Tab-separated table of C-alpha atoms in Angstrom:
chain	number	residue	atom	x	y	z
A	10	UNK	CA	88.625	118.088	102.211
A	11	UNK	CA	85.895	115.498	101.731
A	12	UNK	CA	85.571	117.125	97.992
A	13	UNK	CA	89.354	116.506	97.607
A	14	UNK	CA	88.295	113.040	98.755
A	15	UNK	CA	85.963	112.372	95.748
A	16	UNK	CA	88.178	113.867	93.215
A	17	UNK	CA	91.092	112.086	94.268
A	18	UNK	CA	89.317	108.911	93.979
A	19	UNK	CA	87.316	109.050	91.064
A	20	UNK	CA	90.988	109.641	89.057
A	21	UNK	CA	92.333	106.517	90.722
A	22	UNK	CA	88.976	104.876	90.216
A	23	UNK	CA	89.438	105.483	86.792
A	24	UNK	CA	93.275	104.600	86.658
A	25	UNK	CA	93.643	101.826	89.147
A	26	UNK	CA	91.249	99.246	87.364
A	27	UNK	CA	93.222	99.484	84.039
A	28	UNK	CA	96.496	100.078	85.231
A	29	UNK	CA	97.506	96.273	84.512
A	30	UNK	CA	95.944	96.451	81.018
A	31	UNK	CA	97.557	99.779	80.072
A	32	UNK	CA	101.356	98.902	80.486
A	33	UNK	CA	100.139	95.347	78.765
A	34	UNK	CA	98.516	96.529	75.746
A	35	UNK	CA	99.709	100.256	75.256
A	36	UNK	CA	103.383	100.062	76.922
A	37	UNK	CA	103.907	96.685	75.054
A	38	UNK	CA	105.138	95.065	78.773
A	39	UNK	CA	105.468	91.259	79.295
A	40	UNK	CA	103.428	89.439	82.544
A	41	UNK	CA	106.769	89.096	84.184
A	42	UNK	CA	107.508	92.934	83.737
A	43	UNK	CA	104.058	93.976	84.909
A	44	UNK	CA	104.232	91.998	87.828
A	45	UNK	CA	107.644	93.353	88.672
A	46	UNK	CA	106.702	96.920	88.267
A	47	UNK	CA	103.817	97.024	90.661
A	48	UNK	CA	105.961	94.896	92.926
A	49	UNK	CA	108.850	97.146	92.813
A	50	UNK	CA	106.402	100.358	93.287
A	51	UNK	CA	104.465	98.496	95.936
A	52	UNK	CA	107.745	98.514	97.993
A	53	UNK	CA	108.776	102.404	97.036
A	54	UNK	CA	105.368	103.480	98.513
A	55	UNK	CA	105.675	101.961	101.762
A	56	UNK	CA	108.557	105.251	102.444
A	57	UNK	CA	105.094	107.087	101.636
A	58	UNK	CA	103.535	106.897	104.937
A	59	UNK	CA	106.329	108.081	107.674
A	60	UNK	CA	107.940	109.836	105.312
A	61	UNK	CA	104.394	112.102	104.994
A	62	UNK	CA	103.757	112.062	108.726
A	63	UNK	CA	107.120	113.530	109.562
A	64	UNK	CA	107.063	116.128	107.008
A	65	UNK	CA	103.683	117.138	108.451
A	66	UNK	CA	105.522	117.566	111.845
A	67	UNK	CA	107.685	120.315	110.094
A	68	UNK	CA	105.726	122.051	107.815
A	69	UNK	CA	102.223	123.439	107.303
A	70	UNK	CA	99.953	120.251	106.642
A	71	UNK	CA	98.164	121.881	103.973
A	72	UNK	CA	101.575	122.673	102.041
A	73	UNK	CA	103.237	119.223	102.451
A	74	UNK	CA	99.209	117.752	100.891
A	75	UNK	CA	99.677	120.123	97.917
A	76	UNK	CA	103.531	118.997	97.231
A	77	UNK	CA	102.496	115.260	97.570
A	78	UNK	CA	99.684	116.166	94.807
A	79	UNK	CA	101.351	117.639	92.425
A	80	UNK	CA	104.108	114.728	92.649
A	81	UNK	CA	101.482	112.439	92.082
A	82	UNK	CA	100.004	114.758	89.171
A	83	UNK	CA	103.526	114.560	87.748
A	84	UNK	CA	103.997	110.714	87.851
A	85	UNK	CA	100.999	110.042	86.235
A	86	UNK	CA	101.753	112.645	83.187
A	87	UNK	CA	104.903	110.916	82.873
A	88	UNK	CA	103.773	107.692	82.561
A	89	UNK	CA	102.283	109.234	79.169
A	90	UNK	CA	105.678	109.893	77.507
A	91	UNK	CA	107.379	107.125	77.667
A	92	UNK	CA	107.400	102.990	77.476
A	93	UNK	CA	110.724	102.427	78.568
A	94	UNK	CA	110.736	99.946	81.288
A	95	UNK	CA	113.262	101.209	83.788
A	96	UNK	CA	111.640	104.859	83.726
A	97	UNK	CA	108.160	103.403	83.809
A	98	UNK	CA	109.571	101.597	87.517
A	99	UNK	CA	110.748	105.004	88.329
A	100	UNK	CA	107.714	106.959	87.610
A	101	UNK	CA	105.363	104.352	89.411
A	102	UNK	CA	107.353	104.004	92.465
A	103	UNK	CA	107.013	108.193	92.500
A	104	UNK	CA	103.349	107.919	91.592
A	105	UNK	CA	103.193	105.245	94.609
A	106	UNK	CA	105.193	106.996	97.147
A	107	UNK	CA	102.796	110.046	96.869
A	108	UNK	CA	99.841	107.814	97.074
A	109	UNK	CA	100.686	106.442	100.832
A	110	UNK	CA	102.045	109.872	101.652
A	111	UNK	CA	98.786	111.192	100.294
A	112	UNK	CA	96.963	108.598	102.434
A	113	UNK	CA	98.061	109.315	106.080
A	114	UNK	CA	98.254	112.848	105.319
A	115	UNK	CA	94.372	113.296	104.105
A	116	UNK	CA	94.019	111.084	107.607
A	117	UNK	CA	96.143	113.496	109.983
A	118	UNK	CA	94.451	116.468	108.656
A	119	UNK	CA	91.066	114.918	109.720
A	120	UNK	CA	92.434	114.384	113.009
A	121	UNK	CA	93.943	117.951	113.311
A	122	UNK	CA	90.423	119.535	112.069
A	123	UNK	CA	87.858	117.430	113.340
A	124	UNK	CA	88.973	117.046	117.013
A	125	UNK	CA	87.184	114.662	119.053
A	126	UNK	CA	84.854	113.535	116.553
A	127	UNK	CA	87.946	112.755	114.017
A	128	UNK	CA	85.980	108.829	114.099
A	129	UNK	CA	82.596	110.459	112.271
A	130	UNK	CA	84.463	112.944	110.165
A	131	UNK	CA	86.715	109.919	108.932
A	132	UNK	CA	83.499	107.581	107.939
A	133	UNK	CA	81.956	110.037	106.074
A	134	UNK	CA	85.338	110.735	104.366
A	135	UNK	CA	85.449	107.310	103.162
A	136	UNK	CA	82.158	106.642	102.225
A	137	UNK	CA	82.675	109.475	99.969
A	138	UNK	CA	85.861	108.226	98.844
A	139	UNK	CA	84.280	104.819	97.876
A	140	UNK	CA	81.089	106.660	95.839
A	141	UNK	CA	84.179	108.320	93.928
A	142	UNK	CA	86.165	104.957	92.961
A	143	UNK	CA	82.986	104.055	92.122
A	144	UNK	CA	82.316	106.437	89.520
A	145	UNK	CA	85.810	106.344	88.700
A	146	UNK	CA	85.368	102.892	88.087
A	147	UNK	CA	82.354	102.996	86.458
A	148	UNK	CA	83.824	105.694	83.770
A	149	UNK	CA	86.739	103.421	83.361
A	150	UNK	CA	84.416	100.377	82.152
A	151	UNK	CA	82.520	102.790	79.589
A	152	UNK	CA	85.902	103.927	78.087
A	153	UNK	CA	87.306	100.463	77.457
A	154	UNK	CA	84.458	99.734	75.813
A	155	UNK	CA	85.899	101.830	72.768
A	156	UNK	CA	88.660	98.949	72.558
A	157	UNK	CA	91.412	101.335	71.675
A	158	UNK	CA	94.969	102.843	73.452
A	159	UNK	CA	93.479	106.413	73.124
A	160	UNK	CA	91.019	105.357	75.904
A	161	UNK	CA	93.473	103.882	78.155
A	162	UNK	CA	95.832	107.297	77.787
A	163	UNK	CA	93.001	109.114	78.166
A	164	UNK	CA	91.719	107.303	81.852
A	165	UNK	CA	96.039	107.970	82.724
A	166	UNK	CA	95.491	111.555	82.121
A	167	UNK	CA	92.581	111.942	83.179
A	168	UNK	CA	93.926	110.519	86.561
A	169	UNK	CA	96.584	113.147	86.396
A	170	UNK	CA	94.919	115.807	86.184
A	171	UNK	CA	92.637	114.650	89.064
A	172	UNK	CA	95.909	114.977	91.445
A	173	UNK	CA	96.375	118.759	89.932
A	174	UNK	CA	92.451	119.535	90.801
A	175	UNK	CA	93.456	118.164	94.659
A	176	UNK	CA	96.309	120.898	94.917
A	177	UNK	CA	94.119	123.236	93.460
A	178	UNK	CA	91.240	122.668	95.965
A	179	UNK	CA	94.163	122.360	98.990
A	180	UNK	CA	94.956	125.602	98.334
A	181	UNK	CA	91.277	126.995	99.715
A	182	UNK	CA	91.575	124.479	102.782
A	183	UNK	CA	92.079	125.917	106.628
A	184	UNK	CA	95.617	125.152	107.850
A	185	UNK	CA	94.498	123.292	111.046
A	186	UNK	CA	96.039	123.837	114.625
A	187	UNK	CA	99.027	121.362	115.844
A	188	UNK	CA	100.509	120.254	118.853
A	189	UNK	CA	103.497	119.074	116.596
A	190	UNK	CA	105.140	122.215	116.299
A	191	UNK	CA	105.731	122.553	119.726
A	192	UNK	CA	108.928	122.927	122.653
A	193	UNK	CA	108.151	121.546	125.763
A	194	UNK	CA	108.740	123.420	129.038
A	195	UNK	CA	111.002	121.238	130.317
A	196	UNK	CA	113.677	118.760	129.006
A	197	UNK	CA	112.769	115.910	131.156
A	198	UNK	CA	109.341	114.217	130.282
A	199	UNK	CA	106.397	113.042	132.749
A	200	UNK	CA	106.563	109.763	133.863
A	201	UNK	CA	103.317	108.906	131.724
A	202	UNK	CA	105.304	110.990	128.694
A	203	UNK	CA	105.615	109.058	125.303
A	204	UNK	CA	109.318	107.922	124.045
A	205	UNK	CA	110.716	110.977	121.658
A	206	UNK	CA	109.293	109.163	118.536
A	207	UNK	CA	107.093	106.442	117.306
A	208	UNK	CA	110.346	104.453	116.531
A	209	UNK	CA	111.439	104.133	120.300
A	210	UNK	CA	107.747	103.479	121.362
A	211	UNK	CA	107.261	99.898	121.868
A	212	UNK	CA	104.057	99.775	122.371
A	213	UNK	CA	102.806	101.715	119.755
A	214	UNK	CA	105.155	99.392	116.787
A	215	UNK	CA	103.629	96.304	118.351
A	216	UNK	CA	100.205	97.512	118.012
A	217	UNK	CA	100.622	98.587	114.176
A	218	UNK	CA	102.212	94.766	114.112
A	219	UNK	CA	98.430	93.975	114.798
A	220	UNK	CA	97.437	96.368	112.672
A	221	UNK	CA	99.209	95.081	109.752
A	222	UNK	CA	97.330	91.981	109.826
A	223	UNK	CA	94.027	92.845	110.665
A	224	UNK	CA	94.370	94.733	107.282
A	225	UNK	CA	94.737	91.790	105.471
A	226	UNK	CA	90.701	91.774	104.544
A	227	UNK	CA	91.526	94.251	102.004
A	228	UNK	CA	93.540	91.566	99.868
A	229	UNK	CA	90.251	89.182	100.247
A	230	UNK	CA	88.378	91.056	97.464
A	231	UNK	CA	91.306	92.230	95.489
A	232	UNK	CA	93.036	88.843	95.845
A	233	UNK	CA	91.163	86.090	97.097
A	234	UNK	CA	87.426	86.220	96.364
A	235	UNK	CA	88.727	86.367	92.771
A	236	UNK	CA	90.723	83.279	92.738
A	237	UNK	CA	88.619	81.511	94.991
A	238	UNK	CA	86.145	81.591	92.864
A	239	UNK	CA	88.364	80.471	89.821
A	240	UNK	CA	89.582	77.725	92.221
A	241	UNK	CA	86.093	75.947	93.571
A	242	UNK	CA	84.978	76.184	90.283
A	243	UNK	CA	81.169	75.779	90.981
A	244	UNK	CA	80.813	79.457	91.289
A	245	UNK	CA	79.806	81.469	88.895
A	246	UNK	CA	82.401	83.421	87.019
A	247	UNK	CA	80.698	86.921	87.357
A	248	UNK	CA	80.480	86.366	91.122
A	249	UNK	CA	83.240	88.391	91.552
A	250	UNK	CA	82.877	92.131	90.516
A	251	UNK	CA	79.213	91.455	92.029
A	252	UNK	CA	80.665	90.536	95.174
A	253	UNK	CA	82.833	93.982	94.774
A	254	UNK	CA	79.891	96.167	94.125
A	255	UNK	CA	78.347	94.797	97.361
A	256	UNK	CA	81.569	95.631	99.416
A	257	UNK	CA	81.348	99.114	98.061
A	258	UNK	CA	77.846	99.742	98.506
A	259	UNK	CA	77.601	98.225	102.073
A	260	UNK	CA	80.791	100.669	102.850
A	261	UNK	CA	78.550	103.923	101.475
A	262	UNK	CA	75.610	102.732	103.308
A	263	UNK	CA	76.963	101.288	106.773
A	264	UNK	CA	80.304	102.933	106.993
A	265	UNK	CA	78.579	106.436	108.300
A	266	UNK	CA	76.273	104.475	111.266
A	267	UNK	CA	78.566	102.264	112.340
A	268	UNK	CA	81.138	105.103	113.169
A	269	UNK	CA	79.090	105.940	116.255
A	270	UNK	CA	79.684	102.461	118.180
A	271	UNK	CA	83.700	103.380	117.806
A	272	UNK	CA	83.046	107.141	118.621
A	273	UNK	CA	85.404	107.061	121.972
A	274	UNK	CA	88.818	104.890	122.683
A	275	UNK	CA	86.830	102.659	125.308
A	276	UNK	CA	84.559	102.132	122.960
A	277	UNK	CA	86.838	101.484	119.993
A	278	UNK	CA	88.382	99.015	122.077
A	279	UNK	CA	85.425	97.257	122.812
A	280	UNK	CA	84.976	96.398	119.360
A	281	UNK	CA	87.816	94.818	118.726
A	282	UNK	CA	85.609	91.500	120.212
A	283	UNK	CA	82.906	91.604	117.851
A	284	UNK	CA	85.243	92.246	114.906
A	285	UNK	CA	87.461	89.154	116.350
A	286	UNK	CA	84.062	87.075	115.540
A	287	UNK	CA	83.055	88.717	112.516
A	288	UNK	CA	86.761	87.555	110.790
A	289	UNK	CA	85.810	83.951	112.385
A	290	UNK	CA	82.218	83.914	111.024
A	291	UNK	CA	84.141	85.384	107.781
A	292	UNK	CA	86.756	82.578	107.568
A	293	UNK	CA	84.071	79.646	107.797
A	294	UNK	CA	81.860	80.871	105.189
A	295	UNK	CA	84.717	81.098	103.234
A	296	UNK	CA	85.483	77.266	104.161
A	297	UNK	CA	81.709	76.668	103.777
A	298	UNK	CA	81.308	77.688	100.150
A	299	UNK	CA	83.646	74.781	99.057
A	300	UNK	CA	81.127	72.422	100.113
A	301	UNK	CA	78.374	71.989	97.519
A	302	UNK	CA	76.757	72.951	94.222
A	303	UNK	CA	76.578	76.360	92.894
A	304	UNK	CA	73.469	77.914	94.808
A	305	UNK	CA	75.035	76.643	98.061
A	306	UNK	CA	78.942	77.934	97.116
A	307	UNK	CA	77.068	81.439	95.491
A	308	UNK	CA	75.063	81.905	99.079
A	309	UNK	CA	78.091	81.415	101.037
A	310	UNK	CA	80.390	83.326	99.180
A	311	UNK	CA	77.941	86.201	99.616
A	312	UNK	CA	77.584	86.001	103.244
A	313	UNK	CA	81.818	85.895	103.259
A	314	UNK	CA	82.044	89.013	101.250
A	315	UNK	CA	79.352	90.628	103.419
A	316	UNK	CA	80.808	89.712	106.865
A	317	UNK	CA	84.907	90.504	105.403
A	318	UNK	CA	83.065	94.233	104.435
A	319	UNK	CA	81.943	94.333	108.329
A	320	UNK	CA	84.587	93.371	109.885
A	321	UNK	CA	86.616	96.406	107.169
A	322	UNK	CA	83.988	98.760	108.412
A	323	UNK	CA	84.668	97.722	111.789
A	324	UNK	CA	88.359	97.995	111.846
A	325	UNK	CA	88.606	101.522	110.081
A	326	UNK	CA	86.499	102.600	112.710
A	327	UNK	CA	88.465	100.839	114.966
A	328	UNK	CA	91.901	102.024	113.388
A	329	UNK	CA	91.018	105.901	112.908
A	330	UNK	CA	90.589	106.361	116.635
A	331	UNK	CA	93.437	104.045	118.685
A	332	UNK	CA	96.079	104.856	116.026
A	333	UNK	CA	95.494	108.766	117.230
A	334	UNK	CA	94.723	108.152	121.145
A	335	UNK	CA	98.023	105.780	121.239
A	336	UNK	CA	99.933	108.884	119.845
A	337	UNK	CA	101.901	111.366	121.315
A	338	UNK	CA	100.130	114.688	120.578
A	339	UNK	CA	103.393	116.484	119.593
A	340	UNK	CA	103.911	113.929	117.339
A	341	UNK	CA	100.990	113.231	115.403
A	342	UNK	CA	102.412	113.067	112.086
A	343	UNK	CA	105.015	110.911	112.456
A	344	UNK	CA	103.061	108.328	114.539
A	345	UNK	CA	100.161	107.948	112.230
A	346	UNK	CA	103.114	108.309	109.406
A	347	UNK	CA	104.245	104.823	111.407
A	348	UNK	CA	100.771	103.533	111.446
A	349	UNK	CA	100.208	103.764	107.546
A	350	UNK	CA	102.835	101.222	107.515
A	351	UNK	CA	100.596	98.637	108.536
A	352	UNK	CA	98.664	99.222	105.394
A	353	UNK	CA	101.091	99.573	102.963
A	354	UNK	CA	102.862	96.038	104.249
A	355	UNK	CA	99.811	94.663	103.630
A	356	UNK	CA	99.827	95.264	100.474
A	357	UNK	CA	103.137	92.682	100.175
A	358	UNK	CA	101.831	89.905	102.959
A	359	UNK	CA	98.024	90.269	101.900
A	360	UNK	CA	98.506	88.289	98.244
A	361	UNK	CA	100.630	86.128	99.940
A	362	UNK	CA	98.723	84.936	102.928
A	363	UNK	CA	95.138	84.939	100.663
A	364	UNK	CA	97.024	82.673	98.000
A	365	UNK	CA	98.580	80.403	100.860
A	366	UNK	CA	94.286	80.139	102.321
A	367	UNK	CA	93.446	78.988	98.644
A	368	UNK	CA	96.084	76.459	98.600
A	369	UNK	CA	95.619	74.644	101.455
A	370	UNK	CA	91.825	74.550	100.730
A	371	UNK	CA	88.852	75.207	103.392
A	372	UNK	CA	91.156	74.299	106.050
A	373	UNK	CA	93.170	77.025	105.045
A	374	UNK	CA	90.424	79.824	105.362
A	375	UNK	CA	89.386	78.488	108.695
A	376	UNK	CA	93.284	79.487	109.469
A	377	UNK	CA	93.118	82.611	108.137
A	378	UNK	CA	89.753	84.076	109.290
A	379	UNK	CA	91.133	82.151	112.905
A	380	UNK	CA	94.659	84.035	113.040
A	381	UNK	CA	93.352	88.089	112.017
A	382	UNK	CA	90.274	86.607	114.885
A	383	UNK	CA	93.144	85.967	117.583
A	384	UNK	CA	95.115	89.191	116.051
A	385	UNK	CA	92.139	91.316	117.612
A	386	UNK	CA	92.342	89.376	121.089
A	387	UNK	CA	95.889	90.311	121.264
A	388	UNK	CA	95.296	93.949	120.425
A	389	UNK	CA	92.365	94.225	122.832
A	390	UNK	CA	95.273	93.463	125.077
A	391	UNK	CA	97.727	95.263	124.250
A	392	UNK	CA	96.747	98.312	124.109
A	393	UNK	CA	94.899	98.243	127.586
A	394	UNK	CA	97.829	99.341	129.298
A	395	UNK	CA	98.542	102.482	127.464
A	396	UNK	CA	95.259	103.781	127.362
A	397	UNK	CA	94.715	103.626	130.772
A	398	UNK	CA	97.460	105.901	131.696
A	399	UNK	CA	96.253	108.975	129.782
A	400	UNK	CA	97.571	110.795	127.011
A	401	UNK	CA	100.801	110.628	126.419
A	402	UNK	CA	102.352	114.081	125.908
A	403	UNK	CA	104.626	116.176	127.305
A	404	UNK	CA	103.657	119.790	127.890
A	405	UNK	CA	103.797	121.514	125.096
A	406	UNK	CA	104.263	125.452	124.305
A	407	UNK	CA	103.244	126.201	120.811
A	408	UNK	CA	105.362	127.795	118.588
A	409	UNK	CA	104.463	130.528	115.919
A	410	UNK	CA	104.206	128.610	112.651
A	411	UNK	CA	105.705	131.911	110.404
């Protein structure tokens, strides 16, 4: 799986960074259209993620994986034959609705195979994940420098056949044991037993509330680093991709390490204080770097980007391990299907909120690192309760998966 991992991101390393400029200069689209589009596909692929989970609950993980692939594969060819607006729409909402279904599925699979050490297995996962955008990236930045539409179809297909290679290599992967496929001995649950579904759990929606916004960091470097640096205006201009190539290499380097401080709940838990003061320190650096000359606004803007990269390091950790332990086990896939919510609404509120910080000035970063900084407080709360009370699971009898 972690090879899947670096195949499926080097094709949307290589598709991702140009998307924007292909349906601009090769699908003839206006700025109003584009915007529309990925709006309008943003919103299809939030289905992705519970849609995946509970699919995953029914079927053979590795079967469901392969299916979501070779929609994705399909998409992305599509894209390729056509420049008509409305099917464009169509065929990235498809495309997008894979990817999130793609995401939480590659994540329950880790937690299926990997067991109690699902926390390690998932950082080095990602960490290879981010050295394949990278060289997806990378790849993408030598093609455009041939200036021509043959490069851009070229980066499409070559993302689409990066989906097929992921079914292909899903195919050779171990179908891994599940609790989700299961009867229970008895039709009345334990009194520590989880609601039927992730829906009816109160608890567990509340805490991917919490989630939702402690994702928000993500929007900082595709969002607000950017603009923020377009807005101050002492900065300088190539600041920004910089700043990106130290997220991503602090993420191959630290990601790994840091895994072991989340390695148990209690201790994933635990860090939800230090990562409450890492999005504080993050927010007044941020605030800081609007406050003198270049060197000063460069320095600060560095140490920002550094400590919003922690505090992401620290909250994947973080998120890999409570979104499973606050599960029911015979309903894995449809709780972390719940979970990948919080993600995928981020990617509607994150532009938003980092826009809103940029607006209002330094005050407004002080805000924003001071609101995801109470966020963890509240989750360090919440989800005391629960985890003191065991798993939550009825008993289950497995069922023969043929």
């Amino acid at each position: 799986m972690l090879t899947i991992a670096f195949v499926d991101r080097v094709g949307s390393g290589l598709w991702a960074s140009v998307s924007v400029l292909y349906f601009t200069y090769v699908s003839g689209l206006s700025i109003g259209q584009v915007g529309t589009l990925v709006a309008v596909a943003g919103a299809a692929g939030i289905a992705g993620a519970p849609l995946g989970g509970r699919l995953a609950d029914r079927f053979p993980l590795t079967h469901v994986l392969i299916t979501v692939q070779l929609l994705r594969a399909v998409a992305s060819f599509a894209l390729l034959t056509t420049d008509h607006y409305g099917l464009l729409v169509v065929y990235c909402s498809l495309g997008s609705l894979g990817d999130r279904a793609a995401n939480v599925l590659t994540k329950l699979y880790a937690t299926r195979i990997a067991g109690p050490d699902r926390v390690r297995y998932q950082a080095v996962q990602r960490t290879v994940a981010n050295a394949g955008w990278a060289l997806g990236g990378l790849t993408a930045a030598a093609a455009l420098a041939l200036d021509s539409t043959a490069a851009y179809r070229w980066l499409l297909a070559g993302d689409a056949l990066s989906f097929v290679a992921c079914a292909l290599l899903t195919l050779r992967c171990h179908e891994p044991r599940s609790a989700s496929r299961t009867v229970t001995t008895s039709k009345q649950p334990s009194p520590t037993a989880a609601p039927t579904g992730p829906w009816r759990d109160r608890t567990y929606l509340a805490y991917v509330a919490t989630d939702t916004v402690l994702f928000l960091d993500d929007a900082v470097f595709k969002v607000g680093l950017p603009l923020w640096i377009a807005h101050t205006g002492t900065a300088p201009h190539g600041l920004a991709p910089l700043l990106l190539v130290l997220n991503n290499v602090m993420v191959v380097g630290l990601q790994v390490p840091l895994a072991r401080f989340g390695a148990t709940t209690a201790a994933a838990r635990a860090l939800l204080i230090p990562l409450s003061v890492t999005f504080a320190l993050a927010g007044i650096a941020m605030a800081a770097s609007a406050t003198g000359g270049t060197v000063t606004t460069t320095l600060f803007l560095t140490a920002a980007a550094a400590l919003f990269t922690l505090a992401e390091m620290l909250h994947a950790t973080i998120a890999w391990e409570l979104s499973v332990a606050l599960a029911a086990d015979t309903s894995q896939g449809a709780y972390l299907g719940v979970h990948g919510l919080a993600q995928s609404a981020q990617r509607s509120i994150g532009p938003l909120a980092v826009t809103t910080a940029i607006a209002t000035g330094p005050a407004g970063w002080l805000a924003f690192g001071g609101v995801i900084a109470v966020t963890c407080a509240i989750q360090h709360r919440l989800v005391r309760e629960r985890l003191t009370r065991g798993p939550l699971s009825v008993a289950p009898v497995t069922v023969s998966e043929h």
